[in-house]
Coordinates of C-alpha atoms in Angstrom, one line a residue:
M978 CA 3.2 -6.0 31.2
T979 CA 0.1 -3.8 31.8
G980 CA -2.1 -3.4 28.8
V981 CA -0.5 -5.9 26.5
A982 CA -2.4 -9.0 27.7
G983 CA -5.6 -7.1 27.0
A984 CA -4.6 -5.5 23.8
L985 CA -5.8 -8.3 21.6
A986 CA -9.3 -8.2 23.1
Q987 CA -9.7 -4.4 23.2
G988 CA -12.8 -3.6 21.1
A989 CA -12.8 -6.6 18.8
E990 CA -14.4 -9.9 19.4
P991 CA -14.3 -12.6 16.6
G992 CA -17.6 -12.7 14.8
A993 CA -19.5 -15.7 13.8
S994 CA -17.9 -15.9 10.5
G995 CA -14.5 -17.0 11.8
Q996 CA -12.1 -17.6 14.6
E997 CA -8.3 -17.2 14.7
G998 CA -6.5 -20.3 13.6
D999 CA -9.0 -21.6 11.1
P1000 CA -7.4 -20.9 7.7
A1001 CA -10.8 -21.0 5.9
A1002 CA -12.4 -18.5 8.3
V1003 CA -12.5 -14.8 8.3
T1004 CA -12.8 -12.8 11.5
V1005 CA -15.3 -10.0 11.6
P1006 CA -15.0 -7.4 14.3
N1007 CA -17.8 -6.8 16.8
F1008 CA -17.9 -3.5 18.6
W1009 CA -21.4 -3.8 20.1
D1010 CA -22.8 -5.2 23.3
P1011 CA -25.3 -7.8 22.1
R1012 CA -27.5 -6.9 25.1
G1013 CA -27.8 -3.3 23.9
G1014 CA -29.8 -1.8 21.1
A1015 CA -32.7 -4.3 21.3
D1016 CA -35.2 -1.6 22.1
R1017 CA -36.0 0.6 19.1
P1018 CA -35.9 4.4 20.1
T1019 CA -39.4 5.8 20.6
V1020 CA -38.7 8.4 18.0
T1021 CA -36.6 7.9 14.9
P1022 CA -35.7 10.4 12.2
N1023 CA -37.8 10.7 9.1
T1024 CA -34.7 11.5 7.1
I1025 CA -31.0 11.3 7.4
R1026 CA -28.9 13.4 5.0
F1027 CA -25.4 12.0 5.0
L1028 CA -22.4 14.0 4.1
A1029 CA -19.4 12.2 2.7
S1030 CA -16.3 12.6 0.6
D1031 CA -15.8 10.4 -2.5
D1032 CA -11.9 10.0 -2.4
F1033 CA -11.6 7.6 0.6
P1034 CA -11.5 4.1 -0.9
P1035 CA -12.6 1.5 0.0
F1036 CA -14.9 3.5 2.3
A1037 CA -16.3 6.0 -0.3
F1038 CA -15.3 6.3 -3.9
R1039 CA -16.5 6.3 -7.5
D1040 CA -16.5 2.9 -9.3
G1041 CA -15.6 2.5 -13.0
T1042 CA -19.1 3.7 -14.0
G1043 CA -19.0 6.8 -11.8
R1044 CA -21.4 5.2 -9.3
L1045 CA -20.8 6.2 -5.6
T1046 CA -19.9 3.2 -3.6
G1047 CA -17.9 2.0 -0.6
F1048 CA -18.1 0.6 2.9
N1049 CA -19.3 3.8 4.4
I1050 CA -21.8 4.4 1.6
D1051 CA -23.4 1.0 1.9
L1052 CA -23.4 1.3 5.7
A1053 CA -25.2 4.6 5.5
R1054 CA -27.8 3.1 3.2
A1055 CA -28.2 0.1 5.5
I1056 CA -28.7 2.4 8.5
C1057 CA -31.5 4.2 6.8
E1058 CA -33.2 1.0 5.8
E1059 CA -33.0 -0.3 9.4
L1060 CA -34.6 2.8 10.7
D1061 CA -37.1 3.2 7.9
S1062 CA -35.7 6.7 7.3
A1063 CA -35.4 8.4 3.9
C1064 CA -31.7 8.6 3.0
S1065 CA -29.6 10.9 0.9
L1066 CA -25.9 11.3 0.3
R1067 CA -24.2 14.6 -0.4
I1068 CA -20.6 14.7 -1.5
K1069 CA -18.2 17.3 -0.2
S1070 CA -14.5 17.7 0.0
F1071 CA -13.3 16.4 3.4
D1072 CA -12.4 19.9 4.7
A1073 CA -15.9 21.1 3.8
L1074 CA -17.8 18.4 5.7
V1075 CA -17.9 20.0 9.1
P1076 CA -18.8 23.5 7.9
A1077 CA -21.6 21.9 5.8
L1078 CA -23.0 20.0 8.8
V1079 CA -22.9 23.2 11.0
R1080 CA -24.8 25.1 8.2
E1081 CA -27.4 22.2 8.3
E1082 CA -26.6 21.1 4.7
G1083 CA -26.7 17.6 6.1
D1084 CA -27.5 15.7 9.2
A1085 CA -24.6 13.4 9.7
I1086 CA -20.9 13.0 8.5
I1087 CA -19.8 9.5 7.5
A1088 CA -16.2 10.0 6.4
G1089 CA -13.7 8.8 9.1
L1090 CA -13.8 12.3 10.9
A1091 CA -11.4 12.1 13.9
R1092 CA -13.0 12.3 17.3
T1093 CA -10.7 15.0 18.6
E1094 CA -11.1 17.0 21.8
A1095 CA -11.9 20.1 19.7
N1096 CA -14.5 18.1 17.7
T1097 CA -16.3 16.7 20.7
R1098 CA -16.9 20.3 21.9
T1099 CA -19.1 21.0 18.9
L1100 CA -20.2 17.6 17.6
L1101 CA -21.8 14.4 18.7
F1102 CA -20.4 11.0 17.6
S1103 CA -21.9 7.6 17.2
D1104 CA -20.5 4.5 18.7
P1105 CA -17.4 3.3 16.7
Y1106 CA -18.2 1.1 13.7
L1107 CA -14.6 0.3 12.9
K1108 CA -11.2 0.5 14.6
L1109 CA -7.8 0.3 12.9
P1110 CA -5.5 -2.2 14.7
G1111 CA -1.9 -3.0 14.3
R1112 CA -1.1 -6.4 12.9
F1113 CA 2.0 -8.6 12.5
T1114 CA 2.8 -10.4 9.2
V1115 CA 5.2 -13.2 8.4
L1116 CA 6.2 -15.2 5.4
Q1117 CA 3.6 -17.7 4.2
G1118 CA 3.6 -20.9 6.3
K1119 CA 5.9 -19.5 9.0
T1120 CA 4.7 -20.4 12.6
L1121 CA 5.6 -17.7 15.1
S1122 CA 4.1 -16.5 18.4
V1123 CA 3.9 -12.8 18.5
L1124 CA 3.7 -12.3 22.2
P1125 CA 6.3 -9.9 23.6
E1126 CA 8.3 -12.7 25.4
D1127 CA 8.3 -14.9 22.3
L1128 CA 9.6 -12.1 20.0
A1129 CA 12.6 -11.3 22.3
G1130 CA 15.7 -11.3 20.1
K1131 CA 13.6 -11.6 16.9
R1132 CA 13.9 -8.9 14.2
I1133 CA 10.7 -6.8 13.6
S1134 CA 10.5 -4.5 10.7
V1135 CA 8.4 -1.4 11.0
E1136 CA 8.0 2.0 9.3
A1137 CA 10.0 4.7 11.1
G1138 CA 8.2 7.5 13.0
T1139 CA 4.9 5.8 13.3
V1140 CA 2.7 4.8 16.3
H1141 CA 3.6 1.2 15.3
E1142 CA 7.3 1.8 16.0
A1143 CA 6.4 3.6 19.3
F1144 CA 4.2 0.7 20.3
L1145 CA 7.0 -1.8 19.6
R1146 CA 9.6 0.2 21.5
T1147 CA 7.2 0.3 24.6
Y1148 CA 6.1 -3.3 24.6
F1149 CA 8.6 -5.3 22.5
A1150 CA 11.8 -3.7 23.8
D1151 CA 13.6 -7.0 23.9
A1152 CA 13.1 -7.5 20.2
T1153 CA 15.4 -6.2 17.5
I1154 CA 13.4 -3.3 16.0
K1155 CA 14.5 -2.5 12.5
T1156 CA 13.1 0.7 11.1
Y1157 CA 12.6 1.7 7.5
P1158 CA 11.7 5.0 5.8
T1159 CA 8.5 3.6 4.3
A1160 CA 6.0 0.9 4.9
T1161 CA 6.8 -0.6 1.5
E1162 CA 10.5 -1.0 2.5
A1163 CA 9.5 -2.4 5.9
R1164 CA 7.3 -5.1 4.3
A1165 CA 10.0 -5.9 1.7
A1166 CA 12.4 -6.8 4.6
L1167 CA 10.3 -10.0 5.1
G1168 CA 11.0 -11.2 1.6
T1169 CA 14.7 -10.5 1.9
E1170 CA 14.8 -12.1 5.3
E1171 CA 16.2 -9.0 6.9
A1172 CA 13.3 -9.4 9.4
D1173 CA 11.5 -12.3 11.0
V1174 CA 8.2 -10.5 11.3
H1175 CA 6.7 -7.1 10.2
F1176 CA 4.4 -4.9 12.2
G1177 CA 2.1 -2.2 10.7
D1178 CA -1.4 -0.9 10.1
G1179 CA -3.8 -3.8 9.7
L1180 CA -6.0 -2.1 7.1
S1181 CA -3.1 -1.2 4.8
L1182 CA -1.6 -4.7 5.3
S1183 CA -4.9 -6.4 4.4
F1184 CA -4.9 -4.6 1.1
W1185 CA -1.3 -5.4 0.4
L1186 CA -1.8 -9.1 1.3
N1187 CA -4.8 -9.3 -1.1
G1188 CA -3.0 -7.3 -3.9
K1189 CA -0.5 -8.2 -6.5
T1190 CA 2.4 -6.3 -5.1
S1191 CA 2.8 -8.8 -2.2
G1192 CA 3.2 -11.7 -4.6
D1193 CA 1.3 -13.8 -2.1
C1194 CA 4.4 -13.8 0.0
C1195 CA 3.0 -13.3 3.5
E1196 CA 0.1 -13.7 5.9
F1197 CA -1.2 -12.3 9.2
V1198 CA 0.0 -13.9 12.3
G1199 CA -1.6 -13.5 15.7
G1200 CA -4.6 -11.2 16.3
P1201 CA -5.3 -7.5 16.1
W1202 CA -3.5 -5.1 18.5
L1203 CA -5.7 -2.3 19.8
E1204 CA -3.7 -0.9 22.7
P1205 CA -5.2 2.4 24.0
G1206 CA -2.9 5.3 23.4
Y1207 CA -1.6 3.9 20.2
F1208 CA -4.5 2.5 18.2
D1209 CA -7.3 4.6 19.3
R1210 CA -8.5 5.8 15.9
A1211 CA -12.0 4.7 15.3
L1212 CA -14.5 5.3 12.5
T1213 CA -17.6 7.0 13.8
I1214 CA -20.5 9.1 12.4
A1215 CA -20.7 12.8 13.5
F1216 CA -23.8 14.8 14.3
R1217 CA -24.6 18.4 15.3
Q1218 CA -24.4 18.9 19.1
D1219 CA -28.1 19.4 19.3
D1220 CA -29.0 16.2 17.4
A1221 CA -29.1 13.5 20.0
L1222 CA -32.2 12.0 18.3
R1223 CA -30.2 10.9 15.2
Q1224 CA -27.2 9.9 17.3
A1225 CA -29.3 7.5 19.4
A1226 CA -31.2 6.2 16.3
V1227 CA -28.0 5.5 14.5
N1228 CA -26.4 3.8 17.5
H1229 CA -29.5 1.5 17.6
A1230 CA -29.3 0.8 13.9
L1231 CA -25.6 -0.1 14.1
T1232 CA -26.3 -2.6 16.9
R1233 CA -29.1 -4.1 14.9
L1234 CA -27.1 -4.4 11.7
Q1235 CA -24.4 -6.3 13.6
A1236 CA -27.0 -8.6 15.2
K1237 CA -28.7 -9.4 11.9
G1238 CA -25.4 -10.1 10.0
V1239 CA -25.7 -7.1 7.7
Y1240 CA -22.5 -5.5 9.2
A1241 CA -20.5 -8.7 8.6
E1242 CA -21.8 -8.9 5.0
L1243 CA -20.6 -5.4 4.3
Y1244 CA -17.3 -5.9 6.0
L1245 CA -16.5 -9.0 4.0
R1246 CA -17.6 -7.3 0.7
Y1247 CA -15.0 -4.6 1.1
F1248 CA -12.3 -6.4 3.3
P1249 CA -12.0 -9.9 2.0
V1250 CA -8.8 -10.3 3.8
S1251 CA -9.9 -9.3 7.2
F1252 CA -7.5 -7.1 9.2
Y1253 CA -8.9 -8.6 12.5

């Protein structure tokens, strides 16, 4: 089955903080070639003015005191520190971010902007710093292989009309795919034993598993699925088309933050239940 065997390895290697199968370990994704980024760019920017929104938790939001925080926010600050660049953050509504960048009100957008064909004609993008995989979940303590051949005849719950359903119908056609109007209902099918396993967005599932609404019922099983064409969405940083200097500098900084363990520290701070 072309693509499925490689889906688990696409873009995510277990970090030093954990390996699959160790219940005490947490896997941190690694999107960077350790051989790259060793040489600091000859020229680095004196300043990086980041543009972001503040309604994208846990990536960018206001805490109880009104302080701007989040994974994207702390990552932006770490990038500036790595490059010895002065750093600023300007908050805009999501729809206003690209126009603000074009008007040179900032230098870079860190807000989960999609790398679409239209955007790549006018913007440059950094290397991905996070991808959003699909994940399987089961009831706590249940042992189950989630390879396609092993789920043949098993009941898989999934939200209807999503890429996750489309992926299952392509690669898990021999399973019994049970669709539900919402992700909440699809997850609940595990508790009522209408399904043997649930498949959905790894990020959302990590918050659910770590929250009160799950009732500590369930856990991830298997690894992340990042099959191209289904789970291509990646978080990157956007720049103006003529700003290759900042693009190269930020790519270098991301690689160094991974190598130094800073990326892992930030990831575990905001995603204590890893979705990888």
